[in-house]
Amino acid sequence: MNVVLVIQSCPWFRVQELLPEIKNRYSGSRMWLLASDPPEESEELFERVLRFPKATKRFAPLRNVDFIKKLNRKYSPFEAVIFIYTDPVGINHSNMRLLACQLETLDIYAINNRNEWNKVDREDFVWDLMEEFELTYPAIAYRFFGKFIKSYRKQLNITINRPPKRFTVVTNSLTSGGVELLLYHQIKALTDQGYEVQLLAGSGGLLYSWFENLPIDLHVHHKEESEFDVVTLRLVPWLVACMSRFNPDALMVYHTLPFVPALLAGTICQVPLILRSENSVVTTGYMGKRNDMRTKALGDCYDGTFAVSRAVAASLNRSVRDQCAIIPGTIAKPEHYIGIEPVKIDTDTTIRFLTVARLSKEKGIEILLDAATEVLKDFRNIEFHLVGDGGLRNQLETKISELGLTAHIHLHGFQENVPEHLSRSHVFILPSFHEGLPMAVIEAMMAGRPVIATEISGITELIDSNTGWLVKPGDPE
């Protein structure tokens, strides 16, 4: 039966955009659609419209085996199965790949957000299956992973009887955040002291060129910046291949996101020392229940854990917390701030508020815009300056324009000269929902600028009622 099954795994407008190309490539074939909530017009565009099981926010293949069997029994074989990624590489689309690989079909294609047709390799089926197992049954998955890692490492009984000289560091991305800047300077310090370093990153970002200029073995899975959880279980074979060539003495996992894949890869590669640097408070509210669960369930599989603040250490599970070393981190140098003049506020002139942060949800920038809108109704001599970049930039620019506040709210993008921006500001604001030990607040204090920040763990180690103003997170008033 010459049927092409198109699976809607993206916004509907993308299906509409790509359908002419799909029909052209498979001219003469019948077009069917499989979707959760297809719009009425889909009946006109497709010969037949099939529906996923009801009440399905994200289709879970492992919970819907009978549904997949029914598709095969009633409708297969298909000429081709096609679904559409919302990013370049299909992050969080393991469910679609797993579904497609279980259908009887000649071809399976995934079209990414650059309109590239990628043939889905059935050889990755095992890793997609493990990823779906983790997503669908996390508690069981982490018990299994934990037992495997502990028993395998105990069986190998690998020890290192000298200080490590070769480090592999795994991180999620090389975007322009404080965590990534700190990582850059830590790796630079290691290489300056003669250590050999390999850096494995899930995605690139604004700091890619910085790391590229360091004398390190740098590998990035895909160079486009991503705000998503890039280092998934599907990247374990890539991590293993990179580590096997480098043969490190120690592995440092430098982010919560690659927590499990990097741990598995390090175990498979028999790395003697596996360490973890935690820079963010482990909370369900910020990272989600699954990330919180895996971090606490598998934390004691590492040989050592480092935290940037007491708040971060306190958020870990007890078995890790008692052995966690607290190493506060900042790259701010006092000599860069010595010449900054004290604050002088004249209400008859422009008053400048500064925020230095990545433009992402957890930084609360949208709340800051709401607060700025209210303030500017009564005080027109105020400007808000935002230094930083991120996935929300286009959305924020649109909102600022729609509010008619482009003369008062300025986005400067990523900047290296933070001390210069602080010298021109009067007050520093950080409206975050989530922090570890915010470097931007430390820099503002070194510049002698008053700080308004949210009352959350990490910030309260730096600011109290005597040194600044603390406000409720998420409250623009």
XYZ file of C-alpha atoms in Angstrom, residues 160-459:
300
model
C 44.331 5.751 40.581
C 47.458 5.985 42.751
C 48.616 9.397 41.534
C 47.072 12.833 41.035
C 45.077 12.932 37.774
C 46.693 14.733 34.832
C 44.104 14.179 32.085
C 40.583 15.556 32.639
C 37.479 15.083 30.520
C 34.810 17.707 31.238
C 31.207 17.211 30.047
C 28.768 20.116 29.911
C 25.447 20.831 28.233
C 26.288 23.865 26.091
C 28.750 26.707 25.575
C 26.212 29.494 25.876
C 26.940 32.874 27.458
C 25.930 32.246 31.078
C 27.827 32.692 34.314
C 28.251 28.920 34.705
C 29.887 28.673 31.275
C 32.141 31.682 31.913
C 33.287 30.105 35.164
C 33.951 26.819 33.346
C 36.059 28.631 30.758
C 38.294 30.157 33.420
C 38.546 26.874 35.338
C 39.664 24.998 32.227
C 42.086 27.791 31.337
C 43.580 27.555 34.833
C 43.996 23.780 34.456
C 45.782 24.104 31.110
C 47.986 26.902 32.459
C 49.098 24.483 35.185
C 50.010 21.790 32.672
C 46.926 19.569 32.835
C 45.533 17.994 29.669
C 41.822 18.723 29.212
C 39.128 17.353 26.940
C 35.830 19.260 26.772
C 32.670 17.544 25.481
C 29.649 19.826 24.996
C 26.195 18.931 23.738
C 25.788 22.196 21.838
C 27.741 25.325 21.028
C 26.942 28.952 21.742
C 28.485 32.399 21.990
C 31.477 31.123 23.983
C 32.409 28.399 21.485
C 35.191 30.522 19.958
C 36.597 31.172 23.449
C 36.941 27.467 24.197
C 38.178 26.793 20.657
C 41.203 29.007 21.313
C 42.220 27.059 24.424
C 44.830 24.256 24.097
C 42.243 21.525 24.751
C 40.650 18.567 22.978
C 37.258 20.175 22.181
C 34.274 18.275 20.770
C 30.772 19.708 20.335
C 27.943 17.430 19.232
C 26.248 20.209 17.273
C 27.528 23.747 17.133
C 24.181 25.530 17.226
C 23.289 26.877 20.658
C 20.415 25.103 22.391
C 18.474 25.905 25.562
C 17.315 22.293 25.766
C 18.644 19.236 27.551
C 21.081 18.358 24.755
C 23.157 15.631 26.405
C 20.555 12.861 26.514
C 21.121 9.104 26.713
C 21.216 9.047 22.903
C 24.601 10.795 23.116
C 26.192 8.077 25.279
C 27.876 6.356 22.263
C 29.341 9.710 21.178
C 30.605 10.442 24.699
C 32.126 6.957 24.943
C 33.880 7.326 21.570
C 35.379 10.704 22.535
C 36.500 9.560 25.997
C 37.990 6.316 24.672
C 40.281 8.256 22.336
C 41.386 10.662 25.091
C 41.696 8.078 27.909
C 41.180 10.474 30.868
C 42.286 9.921 34.467
C 39.241 11.825 35.726
C 35.807 12.861 34.468
C 34.158 16.084 35.627
C 30.441 16.460 34.891
C 29.812 20.189 34.879
C 26.048 20.572 34.729
C 22.920 18.888 36.027
C 21.619 18.195 32.513
C 24.274 15.655 31.341
C 24.180 14.050 34.796
C 23.148 10.505 33.763
C 24.604 10.164 30.217
C 28.060 11.352 31.302
C 28.008 9.069 34.361
C 27.125 6.043 32.191
C 29.747 6.936 29.589
C 32.436 7.374 32.237
C 31.535 4.022 33.771
C 31.651 2.245 30.407
C 35.052 3.858 29.659
C 36.331 2.727 33.080
C 37.430 6.242 34.068
C 39.098 5.864 37.509
C 37.739 9.065 39.065
C 34.263 10.471 38.290
C 33.475 13.876 39.780
C 30.593 16.310 39.589
C 30.471 20.095 39.847
C 27.007 21.338 40.839
C 26.362 25.003 40.137
C 22.590 25.156 40.570
C 20.189 24.468 43.401
C 18.493 21.124 42.751
C 14.782 21.924 42.846
C 11.737 20.329 41.287
C 10.298 23.762 40.474
C 13.171 24.779 38.204
C 14.490 21.538 36.715
C 11.371 19.412 36.804
C 10.543 16.294 38.793
C 12.617 13.948 36.619
C 15.836 15.984 36.859
C 15.349 16.393 40.591
C 14.747 12.649 40.970
C 17.765 11.511 38.974
C 20.115 13.989 40.628
C 19.166 12.825 44.098
C 18.944 9.117 43.217
C 22.320 8.824 41.486
C 24.358 11.479 43.293
C 26.260 8.959 45.401
C 27.455 7.124 42.270
C 30.048 9.885 41.850
C 33.403 9.762 43.645
C 33.105 13.396 44.674
C 30.810 16.403 44.395
C 31.623 20.119 44.456
C 29.046 22.854 45.037
C 29.391 26.610 44.497
C 27.357 27.572 47.570
C 25.855 26.267 50.804
C 22.410 26.493 49.210
C 23.459 24.193 46.368
C 25.010 21.709 48.791
C 21.877 21.728 50.987
C 19.685 20.887 47.975
C 21.507 17.588 47.358
C 20.450 14.283 48.883
C 21.877 13.527 52.322
C 24.411 10.871 51.261
C 26.036 13.402 48.925
C 25.510 16.506 51.073
C 27.675 15.208 53.917
C 30.644 14.656 51.587
C 30.138 17.671 49.325
C 32.949 20.242 49.114
C 31.745 23.854 48.880
C 33.968 25.865 46.539
C 32.505 29.344 45.850
C 33.320 30.427 42.325
C 33.640 33.812 40.653
C 35.812 35.258 37.905
C 35.372 38.853 39.075
C 38.723 40.546 39.712
C 38.816 43.393 42.290
C 41.207 45.481 40.159
C 38.486 45.797 37.496
C 36.198 47.604 39.953
C 38.550 49.777 42.012
C 38.146 52.844 39.763
C 34.339 52.786 39.718
C 32.916 55.908 41.373
C 30.336 55.561 44.187
C 26.666 55.891 43.276
C 25.316 59.437 43.035
C 21.613 59.627 42.271
C 20.093 62.869 41.046
C 16.344 62.510 40.584
C 16.401 65.276 37.982
C 18.604 63.189 35.646
C 18.344 59.678 34.162
C 18.506 56.822 36.667
C 19.835 53.569 35.194
C 18.940 50.084 36.432
C 21.178 47.239 35.223
C 20.560 43.489 34.928
C 23.267 41.053 33.836
C 21.790 37.637 33.101
C 21.124 35.042 30.451
C 17.816 35.765 28.715
C 16.018 32.592 29.773
C 12.934 31.715 31.811
C 14.655 31.003 35.123
C 16.207 34.489 35.207
C 12.795 36.166 35.557
C 13.391 38.748 32.820
C 9.716 38.776 31.813
C 8.798 39.664 35.413
C 11.335 42.493 35.264
C 9.623 43.882 32.137
C 6.265 43.826 33.946
C 7.802 45.694 36.900
C 9.537 48.185 34.579
C 6.242 48.891 32.815
C 4.612 49.832 36.126
C 7.542 51.995 37.270
C 7.700 53.882 33.983
C 4.052 54.947 34.312
C 5.107 57.313 37.094
C 8.828 57.893 36.485
C 9.907 58.646 32.919
C 13.527 59.472 33.819
C 14.380 55.776 34.373
C 16.174 53.378 32.017
C 16.556 49.617 32.285
C 19.638 48.039 30.692
C 19.860 44.272 30.183
C 23.242 42.695 29.438
C 23.106 39.081 28.278
C 21.780 36.871 25.530
C 19.609 33.783 25.247
C 16.600 32.105 23.750
C 14.105 34.748 24.939
C 15.780 37.669 23.202
C 13.450 37.896 20.171
C 10.395 37.482 22.378
C 11.586 40.216 24.756
C 12.409 42.610 21.907
C 8.910 42.127 20.515
C 7.297 42.733 23.903
C 9.352 45.887 24.550
C 8.371 47.231 21.135
C 4.672 46.424 21.641
C 4.745 48.236 25.001
C 6.310 51.289 23.344
C 9.261 51.241 25.764
C 12.235 50.971 23.390
C 13.496 54.348 24.648
C 13.577 53.102 28.240
C 14.458 49.382 28.078
C 17.652 48.441 26.245
C 18.967 44.957 25.376
C 22.755 44.988 24.909
C 23.347 41.287 24.239
C 26.365 39.428 25.603
C 29.103 41.817 26.753
C 32.576 41.193 28.146
C 32.885 44.689 29.675
C 30.486 44.203 32.617
C 32.476 46.589 34.905
C 31.950 49.375 32.357
C 28.175 48.813 32.351
C 28.163 48.747 36.162
C 30.055 52.036 36.298
C 27.277 53.694 34.251
C 24.451 52.205 36.328
C 22.922 53.287 39.627
C 21.132 50.133 40.808
C 21.568 46.432 39.977
C 18.551 44.089 39.666
C 18.442 40.277 39.477
C 14.866 38.875 39.330
C 15.838 35.168 39.117
C 13.703 32.210 40.138
C 16.756 30.001 40.520
C 20.459 30.571 41.271
C 23.496 28.802 42.679
C 25.847 31.651 43.601
C 25.152 34.474 41.112
C 28.381 35.941 39.787
C 26.515 39.044 38.570
C 25.514 39.960 42.139
C 29.120 39.545 43.317
C 30.271 41.873 40.522
C 27.615 44.467 41.408
C 28.689 44.421 45.067
C 32.355 44.808 44.081
C 31.318 47.853 42.027
C 29.532 49.308 45.062
C 26.108 49.232 43.438
C 22.968 48.670 45.527
C 21.287 45.363 44.665
C 17.611 44.459 44.346
C 17.228 40.684 44.025
C 14.794 37.870 44.634
C 14.792 36.135 47.999
C 15.926 32.691 46.856
C 18.643 30.235 47.859
C 22.052 31.293 46.595
C 21.224 35.006 46.544
